[in-house]
Coordinates of C-alpha atoms (C1' of nucleotides) in Angstrom, one line a residue:
Chain O
M1 CA 0.0 0.0 0.0
A2 CA 1.1 3.5 -0.7
D3 CA 2.5 5.6 2.2
E4 CA -0.7 6.6 4.0
K5 CA 1.0 9.6 5.5
K6 CA 1.5 11.3 2.2
L7 CA -1.1 12.7 0.0
T8 CA -1.4 11.6 -3.6
S9 CA 0.7 14.1 -5.5
R10 CA -1.0 16.7 -7.7
S11 CA 0.8 15.5 -10.8
E12 CA -0.2 11.9 -10.2
D13 CA -3.9 12.6 -9.8
F14 CA -5.1 16.1 -9.1
S15 CA -8.6 15.1 -8.3
A16 CA -7.5 12.5 -5.7
W17 CA -5.1 15.0 -4.3
Y18 CA -7.9 17.5 -3.8
N19 CA -10.2 15.0 -2.1
E20 CA -7.6 13.6 0.2
L21 CA -6.4 17.1 1.1
V22 CA -9.9 18.4 2.0
Q23 CA -10.5 15.5 4.3
R24 CA -7.0 15.2 5.8
A25 CA -6.8 18.9 6.4
E26 CA -10.1 18.5 8.2
L27 CA -11.8 21.1 6.0
A28 CA -14.8 18.9 5.4
D29 CA -16.1 15.4 5.4
Y30 CA -18.8 13.4 3.6
S31 CA -22.1 13.2 5.4
P32 CA -24.8 10.6 5.6
T33 CA -26.9 12.9 3.5
R34 CA -26.3 12.2 -0.1
G35 CA -24.6 15.0 -1.9
S36 CA -24.2 17.1 1.2
M37 CA -21.0 17.7 3.1
V38 CA -20.1 18.6 6.7
I39 CA -17.9 21.6 6.9
R40 CA -15.5 21.0 9.8
P41 CA -14.2 23.8 12.1
W42 CA -11.0 24.3 10.2
G43 CA -12.9 24.7 6.9
Y44 CA -15.7 26.7 8.5
G45 CA -13.1 29.0 10.1
I46 CA -11.8 29.9 6.6
W47 CA -15.4 30.5 5.5
E48 CA -16.0 32.8 8.5
L49 CA -12.9 34.9 7.6
M50 CA -14.2 35.1 4.0
Q51 CA -17.6 36.2 5.3
R52 CA -16.1 38.8 7.5
A53 CA -14.0 40.4 4.7
L54 CA -16.8 40.3 2.2
D55 CA -19.5 41.5 4.7
D56 CA -17.4 44.5 5.6
M57 CA -17.0 45.4 2.0
F58 CA -20.7 45.1 1.4
K59 CA -21.5 47.2 4.4
E60 CA -19.0 49.8 3.4
T61 CA -20.8 50.2 0.1
G62 CA -24.2 50.6 1.7
H63 CA -25.6 47.1 1.8
E64 CA -27.5 45.6 4.7
N65 CA -28.1 42.0 5.7
A66 CA -31.5 40.5 5.9
Y67 CA -33.0 37.0 5.8
F68 CA -35.7 35.4 3.7
P69 CA -37.3 32.0 3.9
L70 CA -35.7 28.7 2.9
L71 CA -38.9 27.5 1.3
I72 CA -40.3 29.3 -1.7
P73 CA -43.8 28.7 -3.1
M74 CA -43.4 26.8 -6.4
S75 CA -45.6 29.3 -8.1
F76 CA -43.0 32.0 -7.4
I77 CA -40.2 30.1 -9.0
E78 CA -42.4 29.3 -12.0
R79 CA -43.3 32.9 -12.7
E80 CA -40.1 33.9 -14.6
K81 CA -39.9 31.7 -17.6
D82 CA -36.1 31.5 -18.1
H83 CA -35.7 31.2 -14.4
I84 CA -37.8 28.1 -14.0
E85 CA -36.4 26.6 -17.1
G86 CA -32.9 27.0 -15.7
F87 CA -33.6 25.7 -12.3
A88 CA -36.3 23.1 -12.7
P89 CA -33.9 20.2 -13.1
E90 CA -32.1 20.9 -9.8
L91 CA -35.0 21.7 -7.5
A92 CA -35.8 19.9 -4.3
V93 CA -39.4 20.2 -3.5
V94 CA -41.3 19.9 -0.2
T95 CA -44.7 18.5 -0.7
Q96 CA -45.7 17.5 2.8
G97 CA -45.8 19.3 6.1
G98 CA -47.1 18.1 9.5
G99 CA -47.9 14.7 8.0
K100 CA -50.2 16.2 5.4
E101 CA -49.9 16.9 1.7
L102 CA -49.4 20.6 1.2
E103 CA -51.8 22.6 -1.0
E104 CA -49.0 24.2 -2.8
P105 CA -45.5 22.6 -2.8
Y106 CA -42.5 24.6 -1.8
A107 CA -39.1 24.6 -3.5
I108 CA -36.1 24.6 -1.2
R109 CA -34.4 27.8 -2.5
P110 CA -31.9 27.2 -5.2
T111 CA -31.5 31.1 -5.1
S112 CA -33.9 33.7 -3.8
E113 CA -34.7 36.2 -6.5
T114 CA -38.4 35.4 -6.6
I115 CA -39.2 35.5 -3.0
I116 CA -37.0 38.6 -2.4
Y117 CA -38.4 40.7 -5.2
S118 CA -42.0 39.7 -4.2
M119 CA -41.2 41.3 -0.9
Y120 CA -39.5 44.3 -2.4
A121 CA -42.7 44.9 -4.3
K122 CA -44.5 45.3 -1.0
W123 CA -41.9 47.7 0.4
V124 CA -41.2 49.9 -2.6
Q125 CA -43.7 52.5 -3.7
S126 CA -41.7 55.6 -4.6
Y127 CA -38.3 56.4 -6.1
R128 CA -37.6 57.6 -2.6
D129 CA -37.6 54.0 -1.5
L130 CA -34.8 53.1 -3.9
P131 CA -32.3 51.8 -4.1
V132 CA -32.9 48.7 -2.0
L133 CA -29.5 47.2 -1.2
M134 CA -29.7 43.9 0.7
N135 CA -27.7 40.8 1.1
Q136 CA -28.4 37.5 2.8
W137 CA -26.0 34.9 4.1
A138 CA -27.8 31.6 3.6
N139 CA -27.8 28.0 2.5
V140 CA -29.3 26.9 -0.8
M141 CA -30.0 23.6 -2.5
R142 CA -29.4 22.5 -6.0
W143 CA -29.9 18.8 -6.7
E144 CA -26.7 17.7 -8.3
M145 CA -25.9 14.5 -10.1
R146 CA -22.3 14.5 -9.2
T147 CA -20.9 16.3 -6.2
R148 CA -17.4 17.2 -5.0
L149 CA -16.6 18.6 -1.6
F150 CA -16.9 22.4 -1.7
L151 CA -16.9 22.6 -5.5
R152 CA -20.4 21.2 -6.1
T153 CA -22.6 19.9 -3.3
A154 CA -26.4 19.7 -3.2
E155 CA -26.5 22.1 -0.3
F156 CA -24.1 24.9 0.0
L157 CA -23.5 28.2 1.8
W158 CA -23.3 31.5 0.1
Q159 CA -24.3 35.1 0.1
E160 CA -26.8 36.5 -2.3
G161 CA -27.1 40.2 -2.8
H162 CA -30.3 41.6 -4.2
T163 CA -30.8 45.2 -5.2
A164 CA -33.5 47.3 -6.8
H165 CA -32.8 50.6 -8.5
A166 CA -34.7 53.4 -10.2
T167 CA -32.7 53.3 -13.4
A168 CA -31.0 50.7 -15.6
D169 CA -27.7 52.6 -15.5
E170 CA -27.7 52.6 -11.7
A171 CA -28.4 48.9 -11.6
K172 CA -25.6 48.2 -14.1
E173 CA -23.3 50.3 -12.0
E174 CA -24.2 48.2 -9.0
T175 CA -23.4 45.0 -10.9
L176 CA -20.0 46.3 -11.7
L177 CA -19.4 47.7 -8.2
I178 CA -19.9 44.2 -6.9
L179 CA -17.8 42.6 -9.6
G180 CA -15.0 44.9 -8.4
I181 CA -15.5 44.0 -4.7
Y182 CA -15.4 40.3 -5.6
R183 CA -12.3 40.8 -7.6
T184 CA -10.6 42.8 -4.8
F185 CA -11.5 40.1 -2.4
M186 CA -10.2 37.3 -4.6
E187 CA -6.9 39.1 -5.3
E188 CA -6.2 40.6 -1.9
W189 CA -7.6 38.1 0.5
M190 CA -7.5 34.9 -1.4
G191 CA -4.4 35.5 -3.6
M192 CA -6.5 34.1 -6.4
P193 CA -6.5 36.5 -9.3
P194 CA -9.6 36.0 -11.5
L195 CA -10.3 37.0 -15.1
T196 CA -13.5 39.1 -15.2
G197 CA -16.0 39.6 -18.0
L198 CA -19.4 38.7 -19.4
K199 CA -21.0 35.3 -19.7
T200 CA -22.2 34.4 -23.2
E201 CA -26.0 34.1 -23.6
S202 CA -26.0 30.4 -23.1
E203 CA -23.9 30.5 -20.0
K204 CA -25.6 33.4 -18.2
F205 CA -27.9 33.1 -15.1
A206 CA -31.4 31.9 -15.7
G207 CA -33.4 35.0 -15.7
A208 CA -30.7 37.6 -16.1
V209 CA -30.2 40.1 -18.9
S210 CA -26.4 39.8 -18.5
T211 CA -24.1 38.0 -16.1
Y212 CA -20.6 39.1 -15.1
T213 CA -18.3 36.4 -13.9
L214 CA -15.0 35.9 -12.2
E215 CA -13.1 33.0 -13.4
A216 CA -10.0 31.7 -11.6
L217 CA -7.4 29.3 -12.9
M218 CA -6.7 26.2 -10.7
Q219 CA -3.3 24.5 -10.6
D220 CA -4.5 21.8 -13.0
N221 CA -5.3 24.6 -15.5
K222 CA -9.0 24.2 -15.2
A223 CA -11.1 27.3 -14.7
L224 CA -13.3 27.8 -11.7
Q225 CA -16.3 30.1 -11.8
A226 CA -15.7 31.8 -8.5
G227 CA -18.4 34.4 -8.4
T228 CA -21.2 36.0 -10.5
S229 CA -22.9 39.4 -10.6
H230 CA -26.1 39.7 -12.6
F231 CA -27.9 42.6 -14.2
L232 CA -31.5 41.4 -14.2
G233 CA -33.0 44.3 -16.0
Q234 CA -36.8 44.4 -15.3
N235 CA -37.4 40.7 -15.8
F236 CA -38.2 39.9 -12.2
A237 CA -39.7 43.3 -11.5
R238 CA -42.3 42.7 -14.1
Q239 CA -43.2 39.3 -12.9
F240 CA -43.4 40.3 -9.2
D241 CA -44.9 43.7 -9.8
L242 CA -42.0 45.6 -8.3
K243 CA -43.1 49.1 -9.4
F244 CA -42.4 52.6 -8.1
Q245 CA -43.6 56.1 -8.8
S246 CA -40.8 58.1 -10.4
E247 CA -39.8 61.7 -9.7
E248 CA -42.0 62.6 -12.6
G249 CA -44.9 60.8 -11.2
Q250 CA -44.7 57.9 -13.7
E251 CA -45.2 54.3 -12.6
E252 CA -42.1 52.3 -13.6
Y253 CA -40.7 48.8 -13.0
A254 CA -37.6 48.8 -10.9
W255 CA -34.2 47.5 -12.2
N256 CA -32.6 44.6 -10.3
T257 CA -29.2 43.0 -9.7
S258 CA -28.2 39.9 -7.9
W259 CA -24.8 38.6 -7.1
G260 CA -23.2 35.8 -5.1
V261 CA -20.2 33.8 -4.0
S262 CA -20.3 30.5 -2.2
T263 CA -18.3 28.1 -0.1
R264 CA -17.0 27.0 -3.5
L265 CA -14.4 29.6 -2.8
V266 CA -12.9 27.4 -0.2
G267 CA -12.3 24.8 -2.9
G268 CA -10.8 27.4 -5.1
L269 CA -8.4 28.4 -2.3
V270 CA -7.3 24.8 -2.0
M271 CA -6.7 24.3 -5.7
T272 CA -5.0 27.6 -6.1
H273 CA -2.3 27.4 -3.3
G274 CA -2.3 23.8 -2.0
D275 CA 0.8 21.7 -2.6
D276 CA 1.8 18.0 -2.2
D277 CA 2.2 18.5 1.5
G278 CA -1.3 19.8 1.9
L279 CA -3.1 23.1 2.2
V280 CA -1.4 26.4 2.0
L281 CA -3.4 29.3 3.4
P282 CA -3.0 32.9 2.6
P283 CA -2.5 34.5 6.0
R284 CA -5.5 36.7 5.8
L285 CA -7.8 33.7 5.6
A286 CA -5.9 31.4 7.9
P287 CA -7.9 30.6 11.1
A288 CA -4.5 30.3 12.7
Q289 CA -1.7 32.3 11.2
V290 CA 0.9 31.0 13.6
V291 CA 1.0 27.8 15.5
I292 CA 3.4 27.5 18.4
V293 CA 4.8 24.1 19.2
P294 CA 6.5 23.7 22.5
I295 CA 9.5 21.4 22.6
L296 CA 9.0 19.5 25.9
R297 CA 11.5 17.5 27.8
G298 CA 11.5 16.9 31.5
D299 CA 10.9 20.2 33.2
D300 CA 8.2 21.8 30.9
G301 CA 7.1 24.6 33.1
P302 CA 9.4 27.3 31.8
V303 CA 8.9 26.4 28.2
L304 CA 5.1 26.4 28.5
E305 CA 5.3 29.7 30.3
K306 CA 7.4 31.2 27.5
V307 CA 5.0 29.8 24.9
D308 CA 2.0 31.5 26.6
E309 CA 4.0 34.8 26.7
V310 CA 5.0 34.7 23.1
A311 CA 1.4 33.8 22.1
A312 CA 0.0 36.8 24.1
R313 CA 2.5 39.1 22.5
L314 CA 1.7 37.9 19.0
K315 CA -2.0 38.3 19.6
E316 CA -1.3 41.8 20.8
A317 CA 0.4 42.4 17.4
G318 CA -2.8 41.3 15.7
V319 CA -1.7 37.8 14.8
R320 CA -4.1 34.8 15.1
V321 CA -2.1 32.3 17.1
R322 CA -2.7 28.7 18.2
I323 CA -0.7 26.8 20.8
D324 CA -0.3 23.1 20.3
A325 CA 0.8 21.7 23.6
R326 CA -0.7 18.2 23.2
E327 CA 1.4 15.7 25.1
N328 CA 0.7 12.6 23.2
L329 CA 2.3 13.8 19.9
S330 CA 5.9 14.3 19.1
P331 CA 6.9 17.7 17.7
G332 CA 7.5 16.2 14.3
A333 CA 4.0 14.8 14.1
K334 CA 2.6 18.2 14.9
Y335 CA 4.7 19.9 12.2
Y336 CA 3.2 17.6 9.6
E337 CA -0.3 18.1 10.8
W338 CA -0.2 21.9 10.8
E339 CA 1.6 22.0 7.4
R340 CA -1.2 19.8 6.1
K341 CA -3.7 22.3 7.4
G342 CA -1.8 25.2 5.8
V343 CA -0.8 27.3 8.7
P344 CA 1.6 30.0 7.3
Y345 CA 4.1 30.1 10.1
R346 CA 5.2 27.8 12.8
V347 CA 7.1 28.9 15.9
E348 CA 9.0 26.3 18.0
I349 CA 10.1 27.1 21.5
G350 CA 12.3 24.7 23.4
P351 CA 14.8 24.7 26.3
R352 CA 17.6 25.8 24.0
D353 CA 15.6 28.8 22.9
L354 CA 15.0 29.8 26.5
E355 CA 18.7 29.9 27.1
K356 CA 19.3 32.0 24.0
G357 CA 16.2 34.1 24.1
S358 CA 15.4 32.9 20.6
V359 CA 12.6 31.0 18.8
A360 CA 12.7 28.8 15.8
L361 CA 10.6 30.0 12.8
A362 CA 9.4 27.8 10.0
R363 CA 7.4 29.0 7.0
R364 CA 4.8 26.9 5.2
L365 CA 6.5 27.6 1.9
T366 CA 10.3 27.9 2.1
P367 CA 11.8 30.2 -0.5
E368 CA 14.2 28.6 -3.0
G369 CA 17.5 27.9 -1.4
A370 CA 16.5 29.0 2.1
K371 CA 16.8 26.9 5.2
R372 CA 13.7 25.2 6.5
K373 CA 14.0 26.8 9.9
E374 CA 15.6 30.0 11.1
F375 CA 16.5 30.8 14.7
V376 CA 15.5 34.4 15.5
P377 CA 15.7 36.4 18.7
E378 CA 12.2 36.3 20.3
D379 CA 11.6 40.0 20.2
Q380 CA 12.5 40.2 16.6
A381 CA 10.3 37.3 15.6
I382 CA 7.3 38.9 17.3
A383 CA 8.0 42.3 15.8
E384 CA 8.5 40.9 12.3
M385 CA 5.6 38.5 12.3
P386 CA 2.9 40.8 10.9
G387 CA 5.2 41.9 8.1
R388 CA 6.3 38.4 7.4
L389 CA 2.6 37.3 7.1
E390 CA 1.9 40.2 4.7
A391 CA 4.9 39.2 2.6
F392 CA 3.7 35.6 2.5
Q393 CA 0.2 36.8 1.5
R394 CA 1.6 38.9 -1.4
E395 CA 3.9 36.1 -2.5
L396 CA 1.0 33.7 -2.9
G397 CA -0.9 36.1 -5.0
T398 CA 2.0 36.9 -7.2
A399 CA 2.7 33.2 -7.8
A400 CA -0.9 32.5 -8.7
L401 CA -1.0 35.4 -11.1
A402 CA 2.2 34.2 -12.7
R403 CA 0.7 30.7 -13.1
R404 CA -2.4 32.2 -14.7
D405 CA -0.5 34.3 -17.1
A406 CA 1.9 31.5 -18.0
A407 CA -1.1 29.3 -18.8
T408 CA -2.9 31.9 -20.9
V409 CA -2.7 31.7 -24.7
R410 CA -4.0 34.5 -26.9
G411 CA -4.6 35.1 -30.5
V412 CA -5.7 31.6 -31.4
E413 CA -7.5 31.5 -34.7
S414 CA -8.6 27.9 -35.4
L415 CA -10.2 24.9 -33.7
E416 CA -7.1 22.9 -34.3
E417 CA -5.0 25.5 -32.6
L418 CA -7.4 25.7 -29.7
E419 CA -7.5 22.0 -29.1
E420 CA -3.7 21.8 -29.4
A421 CA -3.3 24.6 -26.8
L422 CA -5.7 23.0 -24.4
D423 CA -4.1 19.6 -24.8
G424 CA -0.7 21.2 -24.4
G425 CA -1.7 22.3 -20.9
A426 CA -3.1 25.8 -21.5
G427 CA -5.6 27.2 -19.1
F428 CA -7.4 30.1 -20.7
V429 CA -7.3 30.3 -24.5
F430 CA -8.5 33.5 -26.2
T431 CA -10.0 33.5 -29.6
G432 CA -12.4 35.4 -31.8
W433 CA -16.1 34.4 -31.9
N434 CA -18.9 35.1 -34.3
G435 CA -21.5 35.1 -31.6
D436 CA -23.2 31.9 -32.7
P437 CA -24.1 29.5 -29.9
A438 CA -23.5 26.7 -32.3
V439 CA -19.8 27.5 -32.1
E440 CA -19.9 27.1 -28.4
T441 CA -21.4 23.6 -28.7
M442 CA -19.0 22.7 -31.4
V443 CA -16.0 23.7 -29.4
Q444 CA -17.2 22.0 -26.3
E445 CA -17.9 18.7 -28.1
R446 CA -14.5 18.8 -29.7
T447 CA -12.3 20.1 -26.9
K448 CA -14.4 19.9 -23.7
A449 CA -13.8 23.6 -23.2
T450 CA -16.5 26.1 -22.6
P451 CA -16.6 29.8 -23.1
R452 CA -15.7 31.0 -19.7
L453 CA -16.2 34.7 -20.4
I454 CA -16.1 37.6 -22.9
P455 CA -13.2 39.4 -21.3
G456 CA -13.7 42.9 -19.8
D457 CA -11.6 45.8 -20.9
E458 CA -8.6 44.9 -18.8
F459 CA -8.4 41.4 -20.0
R460 CA -9.0 41.8 -23.6
S461 CA -6.1 41.1 -26.0
S462 CA -4.3 44.2 -27.2
E463 CA -5.3 43.3 -30.8
A464 CA -8.9 42.4 -31.2
P465 CA -9.3 39.1 -33.0
T466 CA -10.9 39.4 -36.5
K467 CA -11.8 35.8 -37.3
C468 CA -14.1 33.4 -35.4
V469 CA -12.3 30.4 -34.1
S470 CA -14.8 28.2 -36.1
G471 CA -13.4 29.6 -39.3
E472 CA -16.9 30.8 -40.1
G473 CA -17.5 34.5 -40.2
S474 CA -15.8 37.4 -38.5
S475 CA -15.4 37.8 -34.8
V476 CA -17.9 40.0 -32.9
A477 CA -16.4 39.3 -29.5
E478 CA -13.3 37.8 -28.0
V479 CA -13.8 34.7 -25.8
A480 CA -11.6 33.1 -23.2
W481 CA -12.1 29.3 -23.4
A482 CA -11.2 26.8 -20.8
R483 CA -12.0 23.4 -19.4
A484 CA -13.8 24.1 -16.2
Y485 CA -15.1 22.8 -13.0
Chain N
rC1 C1' -30.0 7.3 -16.9
rG2 C1' -25.8 4.2 -19.7
rG3 C1' -20.6 1.7 -18.8
rG4 C1' -17.2 -0.1 -15.0
rG5 C1' -16.0 -1.2 -9.9
rU6 C1' -16.5 -1.9 -4.5
rG7 C1' -19.2 -3.3 0.1
rU8 C1' -15.1 -7.3 6.0
rG9 C1' -13.1 -3.4 13.5
rG10 C1' -12.9 4.1 13.3
rC11 C1' -9.7 4.2 8.4
rU12 C1' -7.0 1.5 4.3
rC13 C1' -7.5 -3.3 3.0
rA14 C1' -6.1 -9.0 2.9
rG15 C1' -9.1 -13.4 3.2
rU16 C1' -13.7 -15.1 -1.4
rC17 C1' -11.2 -18.5 -7.0
rC18 C1' -10.7 -23.9 -3.8
rG19 C1' -16.8 -23.3 2.3
rG20 C1' -14.2 -25.4 8.2
rU21 C1' -12.6 -20.9 15.2
rA22 C1' -12.6 -13.5 11.3
rG23 C1' -7.2 -11.2 10.2
rA24 C1' -3.1 -7.2 9.2
rG25 C1' -1.4 -2.1 9.1
rC26 C1' -2.8 2.5 10.8
rG27 C1' -5.9 4.8 14.5
rC28 C1' -8.0 4.4 19.6
rU29 C1' -7.5 3.3 25.4
rG30 C1' -4.0 2.4 29.7
rC31 C1' 1.0 2.3 31.7
rG32 C1' 5.9 3.5 30.9
rU33 C1' 9.5 5.8 27.6
rU34 C1' 10.6 9.6 24.1
rC35 C1' 10.1 14.8 22.6
rG36 C1' 14.5 20.5 17.8
rG37 C1' 10.7 16.7 11.4
rG38 C1' 5.7 11.3 11.3
rU39 C1' 9.4 8.1 19.2
rC40 C1' 9.5 3.3 21.1
rG41 C1' 7.8 -0.9 24.3
rC42 C1' 4.1 -3.6 26.9
rA43 C1' -1.0 -4.5 27.8
rG44 C1' -5.9 -3.8 25.9
rA45 C1' -10.8 -2.4 23.6
rG46 C1' -13.2 -2.7 19.2
rG47 C1' -16.8 -6.9 13.9
rU48 C1' -25.1 -8.0 12.5
rC49 C1' -18.1 -9.8 7.2
rC50 C1' -24.2 -4.3 3.2
rC51 C1' -29.4 -6.7 3.5
rC52 C1' -33.0 -10.7 2.5
rG53 C1' -33.5 -15.6 0.9
rG54 C1' -31.4 -20.4 -0.8
rU55 C1' -27.7 -24.6 -1.0
rU56 C1' -24.8 -27.2 2.9
rC57 C1' -23.4 -30.8 8.8
rG58 C1' -21.1 -25.9 8.3
rA59 C1' -21.3 -19.6 4.3
rA60 C1' -17.4 -13.4 4.6
rU61 C1' -16.6 -17.4 0.8
rC62 C1' -21.2 -20.9 -3.5
rC63 C1' -26.4 -19.5 -5.9
rG64 C1' -30.7 -15.9 -6.4
rG65 C1' -32.7 -11.2 -5.4
rG66 C1' -32.3 -6.4 -3.4
rC67 C1' -29.7 -1.9 -1.4
rA68 C1' -25.7 1.5 -0.9
rC69 C1' -21.4 3.9 -2.3
rC70 C1' -17.3 5.1 -5.7
rC71 C1' -15.2 6.0 -10.7
rC72 C1' -16.1 7.2 -16.1
rG73 C1' -19.9 9.7 -19.5
rA74 C1' -24.8 13.2 -20.4
rC75 C1' -26.9 18.4 -16.6
rC76 C1' -24.5 22.3 -13.2
rA77 C1' -22.8 28.2 -8.1

RNA sequence: CGGGGUGUGGCUCAGUCCGGUAGAGCGCUGCGUUCGGGUCGCAGAGGUCCCCGGUUCGAAUCCGGGCACCCCGACCA
């Protein structure tokens, strides 16, 4: 049997590596409920840090949290035609309550546009009531045929923002504001730089006028849709009678947006930074940024005292610290465990350090050519820790960006070339597109790649493509293709 | 829903072909030892062998039926 202590390597089997890592880093586990997972404290701790960062950004831009029901009357879901068409196959429906058949079945929310805009309709009368800027943190359910921990489960956690505006322009602006917030979060907190842009018609949200997406590249060069922000136009407002009286006294339908990111981001984090030893956490999202391992022998009192003192001083410096003083494990066993869990820095304190007034520092990722451990005077280690964590954070983001750019191929002009690039290990491949959905199908059938997005200004190629990748017709939009999760 | 595979201590699995007292490693508990990269020793706990039926003196093993899960494909935050 293979060495059970080691993970399957990424190069050997990326998918097995991911599954093993998620379980062995104690992020999540399979549950008795088919398709649903248990998020364990270490994984939930990461999610909580994500929530906090995002929630702060939403609040700073004027959004408030609220909570709407888990169960949505079926008739609501059915009201918007594209919406029900898109979601029907993945609905879970409650037909009984209190032992009796219900008069009207309820859908377990796959998303909450319908129930939320029906309530907005009640609350909004005048342009003075707009905009409405709400967000909810909630669980949703989409019945999936095949599930993977964090990446696709039947039930998942997310936030869904829902806004209503007096004008189309204002709603569009909101959609882009959120896109920017998501991007900042992914870059600066997760160190996972996404491409941003528009979804094609066939890939957009069921019921939206347009969908902006953030697509990140994983280490296996597959793309992950990491977040979406939708301009809903008046589609839902019309169906739910969300009207207001304008400044001019006209009755008008409001303009909506909705946007969300989910616990899928945790999976993205794993696949962006993890290595063959386990998880690697960007410090800003690490439930513990530093773990302190005491080296015990004989008279442990002074060592443990020093450990407590160093922990207190690090906390004071704003560092999240955990002490691992378990007696039944050797220090080495603890090192492996915390490395598997992705803690950015480890501090070791033993009798020798007490004598010298130093501590041993080990970084989760050792720079090329550097020693695995450095012995640093205690005061210096504490003083430097916040800066070291920041540097680690930046390094992860820079490396991820470099990987993405190295895996990006532009200017591809034919199907052959596209297929060749993808098979040659490319991530995102940019081509021209004539706007015909048939080309999307053709490309997917041939290469397994889908159009991830029509790149926004910043990600467009410097020279706009002229030909469609299909060889038929001229290009009306550039598309970034990738095989995706 | 098609194609393939697997169900045996908590986990990973051997045993099944060829029926005869249910095993190993890891983990767990206790005691001791060790502790600067997965300590070591001794003692111990832990099993409806997926379920139902059949064959047999006797079934984890053979036969019939069912269920569950995993992998690969068609749908997807």
